[in-house]
Coordinates of C-alpha atoms in Angstrom, one line a residue:
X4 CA 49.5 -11.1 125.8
X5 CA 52.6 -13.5 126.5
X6 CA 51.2 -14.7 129.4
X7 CA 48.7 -16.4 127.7
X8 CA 49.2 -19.7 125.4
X9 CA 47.3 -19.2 122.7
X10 CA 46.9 -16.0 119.8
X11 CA 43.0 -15.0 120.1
X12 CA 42.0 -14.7 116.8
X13 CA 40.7 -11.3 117.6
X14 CA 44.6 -10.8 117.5
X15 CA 45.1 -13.0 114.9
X16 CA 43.0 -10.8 112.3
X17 CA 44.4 -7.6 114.2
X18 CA 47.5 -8.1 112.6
X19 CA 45.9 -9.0 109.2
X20 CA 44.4 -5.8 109.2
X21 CA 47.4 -4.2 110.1
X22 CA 49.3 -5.0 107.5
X23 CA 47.4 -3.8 104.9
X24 CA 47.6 -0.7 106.5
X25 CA 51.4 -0.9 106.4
X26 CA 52.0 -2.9 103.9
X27 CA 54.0 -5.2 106.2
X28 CA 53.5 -9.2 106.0
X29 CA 50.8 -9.9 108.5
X30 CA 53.3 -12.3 110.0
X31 CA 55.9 -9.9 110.8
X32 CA 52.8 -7.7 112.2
X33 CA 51.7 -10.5 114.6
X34 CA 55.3 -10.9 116.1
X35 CA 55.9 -7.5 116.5
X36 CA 53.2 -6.6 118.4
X37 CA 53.0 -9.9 120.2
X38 CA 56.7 -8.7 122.2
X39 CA 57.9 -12.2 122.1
X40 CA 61.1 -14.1 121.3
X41 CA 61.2 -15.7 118.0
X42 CA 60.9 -19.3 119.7
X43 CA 58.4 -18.0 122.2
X44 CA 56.2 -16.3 119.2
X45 CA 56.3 -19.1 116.8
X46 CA 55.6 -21.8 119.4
X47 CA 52.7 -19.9 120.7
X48 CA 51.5 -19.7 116.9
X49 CA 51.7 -23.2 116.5
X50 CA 49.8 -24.2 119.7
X51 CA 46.9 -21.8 118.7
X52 CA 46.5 -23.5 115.6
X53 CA 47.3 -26.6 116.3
X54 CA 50.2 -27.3 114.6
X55 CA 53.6 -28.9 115.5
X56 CA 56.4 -26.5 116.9
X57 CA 59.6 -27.4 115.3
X58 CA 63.0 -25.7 116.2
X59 CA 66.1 -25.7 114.3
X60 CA 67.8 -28.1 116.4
X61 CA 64.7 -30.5 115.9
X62 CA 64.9 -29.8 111.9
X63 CA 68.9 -30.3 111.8
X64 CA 68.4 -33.6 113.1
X65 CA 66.2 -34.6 109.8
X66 CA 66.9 -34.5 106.1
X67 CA 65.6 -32.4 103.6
X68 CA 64.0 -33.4 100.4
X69 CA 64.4 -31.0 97.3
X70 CA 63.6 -33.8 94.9
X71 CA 59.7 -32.6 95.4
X72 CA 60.3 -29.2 96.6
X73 CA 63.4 -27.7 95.3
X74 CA 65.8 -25.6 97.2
X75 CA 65.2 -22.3 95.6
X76 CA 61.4 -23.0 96.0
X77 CA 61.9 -23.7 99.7
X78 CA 63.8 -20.3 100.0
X79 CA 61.4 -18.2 98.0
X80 CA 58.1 -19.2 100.1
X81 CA 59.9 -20.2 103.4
X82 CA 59.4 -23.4 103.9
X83 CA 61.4 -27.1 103.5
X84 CA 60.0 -30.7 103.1
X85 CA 61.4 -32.6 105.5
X86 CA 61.8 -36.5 105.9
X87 CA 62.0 -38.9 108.8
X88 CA 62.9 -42.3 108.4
X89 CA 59.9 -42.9 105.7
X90 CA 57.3 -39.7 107.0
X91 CA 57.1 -36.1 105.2
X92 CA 56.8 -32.9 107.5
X93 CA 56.3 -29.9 105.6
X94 CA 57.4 -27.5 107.8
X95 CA 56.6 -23.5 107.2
X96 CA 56.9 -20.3 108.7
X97 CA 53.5 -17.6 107.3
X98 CA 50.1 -18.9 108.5
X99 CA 48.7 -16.2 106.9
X100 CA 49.7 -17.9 103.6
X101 CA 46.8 -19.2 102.2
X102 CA 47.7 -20.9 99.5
X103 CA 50.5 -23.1 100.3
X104 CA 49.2 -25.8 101.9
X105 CA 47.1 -26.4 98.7
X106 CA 50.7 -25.5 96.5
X107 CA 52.5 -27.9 99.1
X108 CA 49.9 -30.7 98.6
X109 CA 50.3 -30.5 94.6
X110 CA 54.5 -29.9 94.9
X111 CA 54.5 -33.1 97.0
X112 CA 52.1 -35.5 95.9
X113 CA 52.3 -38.0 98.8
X114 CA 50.9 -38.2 102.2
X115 CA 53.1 -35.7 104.5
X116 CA 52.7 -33.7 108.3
X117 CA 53.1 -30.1 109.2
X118 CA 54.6 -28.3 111.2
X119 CA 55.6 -24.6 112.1
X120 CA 58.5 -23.0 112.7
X121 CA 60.2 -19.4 112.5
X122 CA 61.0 -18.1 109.0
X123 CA 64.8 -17.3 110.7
X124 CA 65.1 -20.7 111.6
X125 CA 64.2 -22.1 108.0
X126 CA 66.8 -20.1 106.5
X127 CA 69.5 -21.4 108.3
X128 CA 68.2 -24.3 108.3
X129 CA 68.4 -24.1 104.4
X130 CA 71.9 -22.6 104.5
X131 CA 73.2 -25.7 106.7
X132 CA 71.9 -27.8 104.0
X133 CA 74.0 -26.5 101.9
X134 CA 76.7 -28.9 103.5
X135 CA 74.7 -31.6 101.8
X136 CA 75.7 -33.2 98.7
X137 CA 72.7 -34.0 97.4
X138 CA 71.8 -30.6 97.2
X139 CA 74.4 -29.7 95.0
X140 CA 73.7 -33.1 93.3
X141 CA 70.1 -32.1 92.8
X142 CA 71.2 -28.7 91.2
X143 CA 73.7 -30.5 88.4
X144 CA 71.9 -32.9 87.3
X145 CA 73.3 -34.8 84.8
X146 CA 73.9 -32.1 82.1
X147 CA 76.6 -31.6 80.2
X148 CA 78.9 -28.0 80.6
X149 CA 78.8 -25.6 77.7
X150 CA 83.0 -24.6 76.9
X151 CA 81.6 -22.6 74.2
X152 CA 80.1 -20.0 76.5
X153 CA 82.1 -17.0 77.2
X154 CA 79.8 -14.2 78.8
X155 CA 81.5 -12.3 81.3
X156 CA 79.0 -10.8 82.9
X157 CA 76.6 -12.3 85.0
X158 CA 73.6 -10.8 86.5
X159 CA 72.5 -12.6 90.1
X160 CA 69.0 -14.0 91.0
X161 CA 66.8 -16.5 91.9
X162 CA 64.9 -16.1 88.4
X163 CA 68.1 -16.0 86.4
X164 CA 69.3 -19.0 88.4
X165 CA 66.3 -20.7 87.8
X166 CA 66.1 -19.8 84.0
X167 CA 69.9 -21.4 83.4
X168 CA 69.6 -24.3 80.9
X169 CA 73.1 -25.7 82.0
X170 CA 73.1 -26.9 86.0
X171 CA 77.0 -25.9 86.1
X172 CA 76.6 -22.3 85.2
X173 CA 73.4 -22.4 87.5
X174 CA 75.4 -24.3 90.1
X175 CA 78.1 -21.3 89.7
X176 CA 75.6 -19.0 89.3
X177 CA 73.9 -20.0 92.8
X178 CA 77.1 -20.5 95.0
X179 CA 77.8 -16.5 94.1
X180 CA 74.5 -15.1 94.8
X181 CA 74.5 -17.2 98.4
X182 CA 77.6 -16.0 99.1
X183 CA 76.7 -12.2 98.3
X184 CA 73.6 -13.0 100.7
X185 CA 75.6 -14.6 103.0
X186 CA 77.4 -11.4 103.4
X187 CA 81.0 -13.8 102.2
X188 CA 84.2 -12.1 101.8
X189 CA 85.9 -15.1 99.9
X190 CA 84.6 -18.5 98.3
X191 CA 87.1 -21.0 98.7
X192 CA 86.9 -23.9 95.7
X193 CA 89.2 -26.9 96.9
X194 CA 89.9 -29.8 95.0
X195 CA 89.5 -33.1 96.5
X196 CA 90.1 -36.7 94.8
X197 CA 86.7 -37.3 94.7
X198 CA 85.1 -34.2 93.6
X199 CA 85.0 -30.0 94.8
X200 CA 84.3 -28.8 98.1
X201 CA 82.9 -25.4 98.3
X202 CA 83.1 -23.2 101.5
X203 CA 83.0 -19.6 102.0
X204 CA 84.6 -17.2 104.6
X205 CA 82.4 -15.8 107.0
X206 CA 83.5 -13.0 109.7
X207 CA 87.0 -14.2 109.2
X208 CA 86.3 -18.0 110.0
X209 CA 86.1 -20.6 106.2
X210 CA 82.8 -22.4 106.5
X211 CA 81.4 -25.7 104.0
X212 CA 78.5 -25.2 102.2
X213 CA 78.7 -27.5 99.8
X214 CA 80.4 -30.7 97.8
X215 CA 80.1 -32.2 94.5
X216 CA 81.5 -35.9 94.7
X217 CA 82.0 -36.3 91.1
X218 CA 85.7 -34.9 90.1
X219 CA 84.7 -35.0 85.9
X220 CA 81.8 -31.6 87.3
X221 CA 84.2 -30.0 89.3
X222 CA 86.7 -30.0 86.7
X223 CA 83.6 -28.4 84.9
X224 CA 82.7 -25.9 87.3
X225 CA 86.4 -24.4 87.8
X226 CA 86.3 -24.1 84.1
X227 CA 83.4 -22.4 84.0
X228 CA 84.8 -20.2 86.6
X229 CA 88.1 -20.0 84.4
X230 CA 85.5 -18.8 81.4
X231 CA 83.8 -15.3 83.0
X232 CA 87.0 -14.3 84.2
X233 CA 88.9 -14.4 80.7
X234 CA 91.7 -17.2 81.9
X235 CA 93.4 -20.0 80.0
X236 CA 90.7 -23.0 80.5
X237 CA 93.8 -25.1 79.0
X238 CA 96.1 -24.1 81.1
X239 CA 96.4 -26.2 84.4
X240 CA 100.2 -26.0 85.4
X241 CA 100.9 -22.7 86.7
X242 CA 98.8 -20.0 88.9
X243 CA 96.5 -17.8 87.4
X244 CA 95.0 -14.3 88.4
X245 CA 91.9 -13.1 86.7
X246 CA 88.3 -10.9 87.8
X247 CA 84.7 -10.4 86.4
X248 CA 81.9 -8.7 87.2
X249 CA 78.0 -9.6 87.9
X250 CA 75.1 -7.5 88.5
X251 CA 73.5 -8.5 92.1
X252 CA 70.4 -6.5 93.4
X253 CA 70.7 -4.0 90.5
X254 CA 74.7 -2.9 91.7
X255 CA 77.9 -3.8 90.2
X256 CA 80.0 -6.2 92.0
X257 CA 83.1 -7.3 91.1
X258 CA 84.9 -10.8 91.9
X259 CA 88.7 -11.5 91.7
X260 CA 89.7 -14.6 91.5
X261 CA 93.4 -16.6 92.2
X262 CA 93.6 -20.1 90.3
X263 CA 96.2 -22.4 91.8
X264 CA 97.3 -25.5 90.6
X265 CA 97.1 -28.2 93.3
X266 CA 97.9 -32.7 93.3
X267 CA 94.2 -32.6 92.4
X268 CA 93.7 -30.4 89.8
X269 CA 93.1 -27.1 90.4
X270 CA 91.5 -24.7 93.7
X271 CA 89.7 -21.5 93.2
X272 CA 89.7 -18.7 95.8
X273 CA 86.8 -15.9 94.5
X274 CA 87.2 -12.4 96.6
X275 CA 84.1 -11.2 96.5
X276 CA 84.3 -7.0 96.3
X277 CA 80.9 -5.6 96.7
X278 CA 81.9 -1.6 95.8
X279 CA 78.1 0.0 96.6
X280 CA 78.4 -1.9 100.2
X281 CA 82.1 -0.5 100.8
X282 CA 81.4 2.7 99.3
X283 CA 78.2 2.8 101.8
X284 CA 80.5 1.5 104.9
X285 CA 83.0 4.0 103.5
X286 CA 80.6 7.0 104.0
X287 CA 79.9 6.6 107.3
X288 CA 83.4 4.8 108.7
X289 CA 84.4 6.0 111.9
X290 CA 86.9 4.5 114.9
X291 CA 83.7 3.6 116.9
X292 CA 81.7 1.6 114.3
X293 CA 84.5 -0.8 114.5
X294 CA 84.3 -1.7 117.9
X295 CA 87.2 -0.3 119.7
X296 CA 86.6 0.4 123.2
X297 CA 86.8 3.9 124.5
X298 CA 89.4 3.8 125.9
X299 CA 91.5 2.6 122.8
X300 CA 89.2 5.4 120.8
X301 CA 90.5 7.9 123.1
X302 CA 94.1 7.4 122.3
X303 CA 94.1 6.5 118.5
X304 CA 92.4 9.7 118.0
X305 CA 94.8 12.0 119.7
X306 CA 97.4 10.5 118.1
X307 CA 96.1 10.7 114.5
X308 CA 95.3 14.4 115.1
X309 CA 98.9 15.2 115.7
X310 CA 100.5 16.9 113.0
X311 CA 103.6 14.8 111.9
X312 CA 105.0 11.2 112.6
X313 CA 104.4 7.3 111.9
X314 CA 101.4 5.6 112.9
X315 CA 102.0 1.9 112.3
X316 CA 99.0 -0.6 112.5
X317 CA 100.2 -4.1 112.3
X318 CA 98.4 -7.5 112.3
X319 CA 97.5 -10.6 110.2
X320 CA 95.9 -10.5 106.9
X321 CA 92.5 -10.0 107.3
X322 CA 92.8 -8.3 110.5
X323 CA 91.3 -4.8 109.7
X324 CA 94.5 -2.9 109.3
X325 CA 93.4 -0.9 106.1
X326 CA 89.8 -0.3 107.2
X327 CA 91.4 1.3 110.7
X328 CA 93.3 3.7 108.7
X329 CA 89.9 4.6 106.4
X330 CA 88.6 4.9 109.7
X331 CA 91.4 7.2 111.0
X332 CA 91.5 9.5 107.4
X333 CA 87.8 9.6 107.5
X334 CA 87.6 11.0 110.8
X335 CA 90.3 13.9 110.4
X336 CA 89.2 14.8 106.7
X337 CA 88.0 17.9 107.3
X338 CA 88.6 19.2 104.0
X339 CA 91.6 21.6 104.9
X340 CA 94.6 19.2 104.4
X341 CA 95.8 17.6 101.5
X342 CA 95.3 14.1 102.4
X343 CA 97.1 11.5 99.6
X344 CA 97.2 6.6 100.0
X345 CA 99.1 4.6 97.9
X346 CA 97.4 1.3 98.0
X347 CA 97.1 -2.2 96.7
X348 CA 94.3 -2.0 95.7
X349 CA 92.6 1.1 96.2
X350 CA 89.6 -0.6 98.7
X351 CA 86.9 2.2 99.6
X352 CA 86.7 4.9 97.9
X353 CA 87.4 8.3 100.3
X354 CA 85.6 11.8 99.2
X355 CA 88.2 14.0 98.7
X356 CA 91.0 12.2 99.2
X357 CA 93.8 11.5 96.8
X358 CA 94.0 7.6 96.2
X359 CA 96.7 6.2 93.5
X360 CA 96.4 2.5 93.0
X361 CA 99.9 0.7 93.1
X362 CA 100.9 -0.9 89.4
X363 CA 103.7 -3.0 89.5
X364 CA 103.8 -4.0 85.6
X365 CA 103.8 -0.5 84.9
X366 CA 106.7 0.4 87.9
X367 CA 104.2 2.0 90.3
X368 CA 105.9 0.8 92.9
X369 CA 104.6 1.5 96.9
X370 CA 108.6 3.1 97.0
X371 CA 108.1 4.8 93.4
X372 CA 104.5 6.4 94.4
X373 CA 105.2 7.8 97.9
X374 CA 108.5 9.7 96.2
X375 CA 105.7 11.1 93.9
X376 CA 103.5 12.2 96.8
X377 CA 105.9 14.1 98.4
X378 CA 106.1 16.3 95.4
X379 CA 103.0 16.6 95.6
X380 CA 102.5 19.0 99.0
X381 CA 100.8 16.6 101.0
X382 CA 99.5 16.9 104.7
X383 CA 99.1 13.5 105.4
X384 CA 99.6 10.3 103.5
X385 CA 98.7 6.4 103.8
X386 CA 100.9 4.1 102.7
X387 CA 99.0 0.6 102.6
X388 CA 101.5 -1.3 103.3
X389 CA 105.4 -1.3 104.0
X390 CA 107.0 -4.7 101.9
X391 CA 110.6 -3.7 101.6
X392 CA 113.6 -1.5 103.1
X393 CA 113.2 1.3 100.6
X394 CA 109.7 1.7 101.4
X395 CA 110.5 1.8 104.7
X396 CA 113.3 4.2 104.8
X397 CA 110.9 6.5 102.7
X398 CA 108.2 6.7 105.0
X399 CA 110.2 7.5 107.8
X400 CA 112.0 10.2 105.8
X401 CA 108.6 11.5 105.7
X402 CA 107.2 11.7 109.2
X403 CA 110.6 13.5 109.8
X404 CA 109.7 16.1 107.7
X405 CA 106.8 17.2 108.7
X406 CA 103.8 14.7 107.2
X407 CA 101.8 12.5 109.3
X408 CA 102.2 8.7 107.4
X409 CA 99.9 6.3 108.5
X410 CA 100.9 3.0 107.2
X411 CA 100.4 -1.1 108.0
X412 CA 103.1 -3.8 108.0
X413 CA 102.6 -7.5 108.9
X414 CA 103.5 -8.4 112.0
X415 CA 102.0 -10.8 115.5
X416 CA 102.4 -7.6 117.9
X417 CA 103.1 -4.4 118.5
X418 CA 106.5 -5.4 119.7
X419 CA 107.5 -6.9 116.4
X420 CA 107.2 -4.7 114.7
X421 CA 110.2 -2.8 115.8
X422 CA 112.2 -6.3 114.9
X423 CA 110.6 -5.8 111.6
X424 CA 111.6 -2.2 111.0
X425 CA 115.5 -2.7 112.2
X426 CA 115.9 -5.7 110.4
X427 CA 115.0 -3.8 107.1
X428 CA 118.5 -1.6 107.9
X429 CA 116.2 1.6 109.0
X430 CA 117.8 3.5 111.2
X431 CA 117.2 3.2 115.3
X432 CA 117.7 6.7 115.9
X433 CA 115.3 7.4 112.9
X434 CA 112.9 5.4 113.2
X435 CA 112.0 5.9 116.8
X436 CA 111.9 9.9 116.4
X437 CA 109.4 9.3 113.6
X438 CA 107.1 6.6 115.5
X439 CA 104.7 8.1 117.5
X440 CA 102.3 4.8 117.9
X441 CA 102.0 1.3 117.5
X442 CA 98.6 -0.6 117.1
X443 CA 98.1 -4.3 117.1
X444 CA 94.7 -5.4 116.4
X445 CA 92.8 -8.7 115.6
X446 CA 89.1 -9.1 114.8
X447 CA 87.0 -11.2 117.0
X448 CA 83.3 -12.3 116.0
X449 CA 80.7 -11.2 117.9
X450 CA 78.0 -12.6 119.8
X451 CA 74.9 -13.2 117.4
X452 CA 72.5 -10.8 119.2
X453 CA 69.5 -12.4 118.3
X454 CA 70.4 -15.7 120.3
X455 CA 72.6 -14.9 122.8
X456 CA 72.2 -16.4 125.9
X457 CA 74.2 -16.6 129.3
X458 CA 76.9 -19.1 130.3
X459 CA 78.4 -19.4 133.5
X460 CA 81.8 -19.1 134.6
X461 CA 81.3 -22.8 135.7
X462 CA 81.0 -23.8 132.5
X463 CA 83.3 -22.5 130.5
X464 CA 85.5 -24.8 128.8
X465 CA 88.6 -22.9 129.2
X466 CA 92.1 -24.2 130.9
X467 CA 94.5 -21.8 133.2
X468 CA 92.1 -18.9 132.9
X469 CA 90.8 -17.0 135.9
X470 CA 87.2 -15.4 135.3
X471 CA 86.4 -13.0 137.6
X472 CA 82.8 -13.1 139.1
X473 CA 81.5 -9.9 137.4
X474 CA 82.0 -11.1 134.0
X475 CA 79.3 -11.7 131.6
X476 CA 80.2 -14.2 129.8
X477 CA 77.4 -15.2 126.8
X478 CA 77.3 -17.5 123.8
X479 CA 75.0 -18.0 120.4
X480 CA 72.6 -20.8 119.8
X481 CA 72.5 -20.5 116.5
X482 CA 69.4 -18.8 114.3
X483 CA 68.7 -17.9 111.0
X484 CA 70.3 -14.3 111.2
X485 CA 73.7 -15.7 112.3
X486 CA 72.7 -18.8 110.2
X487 CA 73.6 -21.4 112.6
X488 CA 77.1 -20.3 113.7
X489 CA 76.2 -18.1 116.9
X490 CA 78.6 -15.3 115.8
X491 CA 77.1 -12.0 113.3
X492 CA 79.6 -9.6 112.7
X493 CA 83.0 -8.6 114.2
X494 CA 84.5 -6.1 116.8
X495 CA 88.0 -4.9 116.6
X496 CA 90.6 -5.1 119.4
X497 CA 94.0 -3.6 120.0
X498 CA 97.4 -3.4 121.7
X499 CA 98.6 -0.2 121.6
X500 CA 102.2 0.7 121.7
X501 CA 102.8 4.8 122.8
X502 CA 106.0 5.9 122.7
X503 CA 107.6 8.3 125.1
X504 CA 111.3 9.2 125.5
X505 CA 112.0 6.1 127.8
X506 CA 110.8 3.9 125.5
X507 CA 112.5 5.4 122.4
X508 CA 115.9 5.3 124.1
X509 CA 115.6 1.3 125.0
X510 CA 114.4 1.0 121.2
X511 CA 117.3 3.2 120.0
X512 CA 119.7 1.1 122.4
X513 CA 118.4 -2.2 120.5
X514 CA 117.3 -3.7 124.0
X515 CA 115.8 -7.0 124.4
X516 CA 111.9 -7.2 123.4
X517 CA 111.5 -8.2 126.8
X518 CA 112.7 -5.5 127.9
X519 CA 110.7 -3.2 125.8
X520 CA 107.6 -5.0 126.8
X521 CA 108.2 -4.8 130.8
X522 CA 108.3 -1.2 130.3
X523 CA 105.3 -0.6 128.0
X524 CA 103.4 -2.7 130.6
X525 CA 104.4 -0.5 133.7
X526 CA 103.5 2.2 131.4
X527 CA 100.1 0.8 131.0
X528 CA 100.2 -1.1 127.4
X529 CA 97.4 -3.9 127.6
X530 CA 98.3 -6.7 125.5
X531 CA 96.1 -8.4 123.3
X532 CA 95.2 -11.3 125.1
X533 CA 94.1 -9.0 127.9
X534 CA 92.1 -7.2 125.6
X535 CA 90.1 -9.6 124.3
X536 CA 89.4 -11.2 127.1
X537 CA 88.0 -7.8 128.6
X538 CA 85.4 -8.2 125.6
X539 CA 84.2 -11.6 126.1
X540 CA 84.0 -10.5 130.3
X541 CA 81.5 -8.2 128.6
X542 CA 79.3 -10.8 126.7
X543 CA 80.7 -9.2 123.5
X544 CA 82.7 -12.3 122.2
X545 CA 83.0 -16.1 123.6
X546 CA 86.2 -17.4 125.6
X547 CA 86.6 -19.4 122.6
X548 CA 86.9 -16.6 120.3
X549 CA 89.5 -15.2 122.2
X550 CA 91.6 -18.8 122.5
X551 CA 91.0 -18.6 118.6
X552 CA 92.5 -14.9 117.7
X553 CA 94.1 -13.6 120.6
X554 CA 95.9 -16.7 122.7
X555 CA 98.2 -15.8 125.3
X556 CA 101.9 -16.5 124.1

């Protein structure tokens, strides 16, 4: 069938009687059994109808038009009025929709083309709009904001968002429930003299979305924000810390939000904390669904099955630090050790596993808690993170006596983490008999597999780097399931420190960091750089990624 041009419409009602049968859209029937790309379907489509093919490059180029069809219409039935210069293309995705043409014709109301394009490639088209003002201008309005409404909860969806009498609470209302879909970690509110930009963080990397270039409705939406999550709307002067909960696909989630006072006003950062999602990663985390290779599998896991000592996983915030160690407890919970984390805050939720959320207005310190847990005939314990000498001097008290502590401090590499440890007055001699490993690891986004495509070597933008002529090197064009960027998702990657009786006694002797790291590398330590570039000579990430994360220093 792909060698043809056109979709016989033999085919054509083959797939509409197909998805009755499986109660599929007869769309997504047609493109599965036509075995093509999502370019090569859809502009196949459009030449047996005769209809325009439009990509998403080709639709990026134009502007949208919500003032006829708005932008939650344009996501519900997959499709966007487009303008160029003074012409209207509606542009859609399901031919098998019979009645939108005639919707489209009474929506729009003037003379307009059409054309087809991929229902991926109008979502991100859709979610690049976003970066448009007048789409967040289109959802204010010009109505005024409500101070005198104080619901904390807020339930999450398109008919909710479209049932909001005031266009701030449906403006905050909408920039929530794309972020949840967007799969967002934080939403970043930022202040500007003019008005609020909105961006949220994506795989690790902050994104625009959005901008309101009036600054009296972005005082309004940061006080609407201030509102659901019970803070002092009168208050401006000093930082504030506050959370509140929304309903979103019939689950819980829970946002926490940081207010900070800035020369502008005031930015917002929300952390979005989706519990169902974690708890469902949670069940299922293992070393390998985070992308390690196996190599780096190999040795974490013989290491976290030994019976005492430190392992130490260090890196920036955001790096994956606590979700290794989930990883690491999940895999060696096999119900027949008593398995106890101290954390800040407790993150995923671990069957059968003892997890005490630090409380520092109540003295439940990290130090305070793990003095607890030893009392309380532990096998192995997780301390989420080591902040000050005592805590430190604790922990390693307690891999010398016979518990395995995993535990994460902040720091670039493997290597500096020793700096970190000795500098907090812990004991050399101590500290190295209780380290048994070291891993550094950063998180580099992935290839989007859906439009990958090859680059080669002579092509790659990259200064002082030689690419060997095996490597694989790929790259994302941007589609709707990576909406635009050309990244979906995240591997991890690691520098692993293992220490052996050489290397203990040049720790022990406080030798140079140089000198640490000449022998670790005739040892066979691969440093992070080195790493992540083995993963973009696999096609895994970009050169660029790796520049990004992992630079060599």
């Amino acid at each position: 069938m792909s060698n043809t041009l056109t979709f016989s419409s033999e085919t054509l009602l083959e797939a509409a009687s197909g998805a009755k049968a499986s109660g599929q859209r007869a769309i997504e029937v047609l493109e599965e059994i036509s075995a093509l790309t999502p370019a090569e379907f859809t502009q196949k489509l459009a030449h047996s109808l005769a209809y325009p093919y439009i990509t998403l490059a080709q639709m990026l180029m134009l502007q949208p038009t919500f003032e006829r069809i708005s932008f939650s219409e344009s996501l519900q039935r997959e499709c966007v009025l487009l303008r160029e210069n003074q012409a209207l293309i509606f542009v859609f995705a399901d031919i098998y929709n019979q009645d939108i043409q005639t919707w489209a014709t009474e929506r729009i109301g003037a003379p307009f083309s059409t054309a087809l394009a991929h229902h991926a490639d109008i979502a991100a088209y859709l979610a690049k709009q976003e970066e448009d003002t007048r789409t967040v201008q289109t959802a204010i309005g010009q109505a005024a904001f409500a101070n005198n409404d104080t619901e904390t909860s807020e339930e999450l969806s398109l008919n909710m968002i479209e049932g909001d009498a005031s266009p701030v609470i449906k403006l905050v209302r909408s920039t929530l429930y794309d972020a949840l879909k967007a799969e967002a970690s934080d939403i970043h509110l930022e202040t500007a003299p003019n008005g609020l930009v909105i961006k949220y963080r994506l795989d690790g990397v902050l994104s625009q979305v959005g901008a309101i270039n009036d600054s009296i409705l972005a005082e309004q939406v940061i006080s609407r924000i201030k509102v659901i999550s019970e803070l002092d709307i009168t208050e401006q002067r000093v930082p504030q810390d506050g959370r509140f909960r929304s309903i979103y696909r019939g689950r819980d989630v829970d946002f926490r939000v940081s207010v900070m006072p800035s020369i502008h006003g005031e930015d917002v950062v929300i952390r979005v904390l989706d519990k169902q999602t974690l708890a469902e990663q949670a069940t299922g985390l293992r070393l390998d669904v985070l992308g390690f290779d196996a190599k780096t599998m190999q040795i974490m896991r013989e290491q976290f099955a030994l019976p005492y000592g430190m392992v130490l996983v260090t890196g920036p915030t955001g790096s994956g630090k606590t979700t290794t160690l989930y990883a690491a407890i999940s895999e060696i919970n096999r119900g027949d050790d008593k398995i106890i984390t101290i954390e800040d805050p407790v993150e995923y939720q671990l069957a059968g596993v003892l997890q005490i959320p630090v409380n520092e207005k109540k003295g439940l310190t990290f130090a305070r808690g793990l003095r607890s847990i030893l009392r309380h005939d532990p096998d192995r314990i997780m301390v989420g993170e080591i902040r000050d000498a005592e805590t430190a001097q604790i922990a390693v008290q307690s891999a010398l006596t016979g518990h395995l502590v995993f535990t994460t401090v902040h720091a670039n590499n493997a290597f500096d983490v020793i700096g970190r440890f000795l500098n907090m007055g812990v004991d050399p001699y101590s500290f190295v008999s209780a380290l048994n490993i070291v891993v550094a690891q950063r998180l580099l986004r992935a290839v989007c597999k859906h439009c990958s495509e090859p680059v080669t070597i002579a092509s790659a933008n990259v200064k002082n780097l030689s690419i060997p002529a095996s490597a694989t090197l790929k790259h994302g064009k941007g589609c709707g399931a990576c909406r635009g960027t050309g990244y979906k998702g995240r591997h991890a990657v690691a520098e692993i420190l293992l220490l052996d009786d050489e290397l203990r006694e040049l720790i022990a002797s406080r030798a140079s960091i140089r000198q640490i790291k000449e022998l670790a590398s005739k040892k066979g330590t691969r440093f992070l750089h080195d790493a992540a570039l083995q993963m973009a000579f696999a096609g895994e990430t970009t050169l660029e990624e790796v520049q990004r994360v992992a630079p060599l220093v």
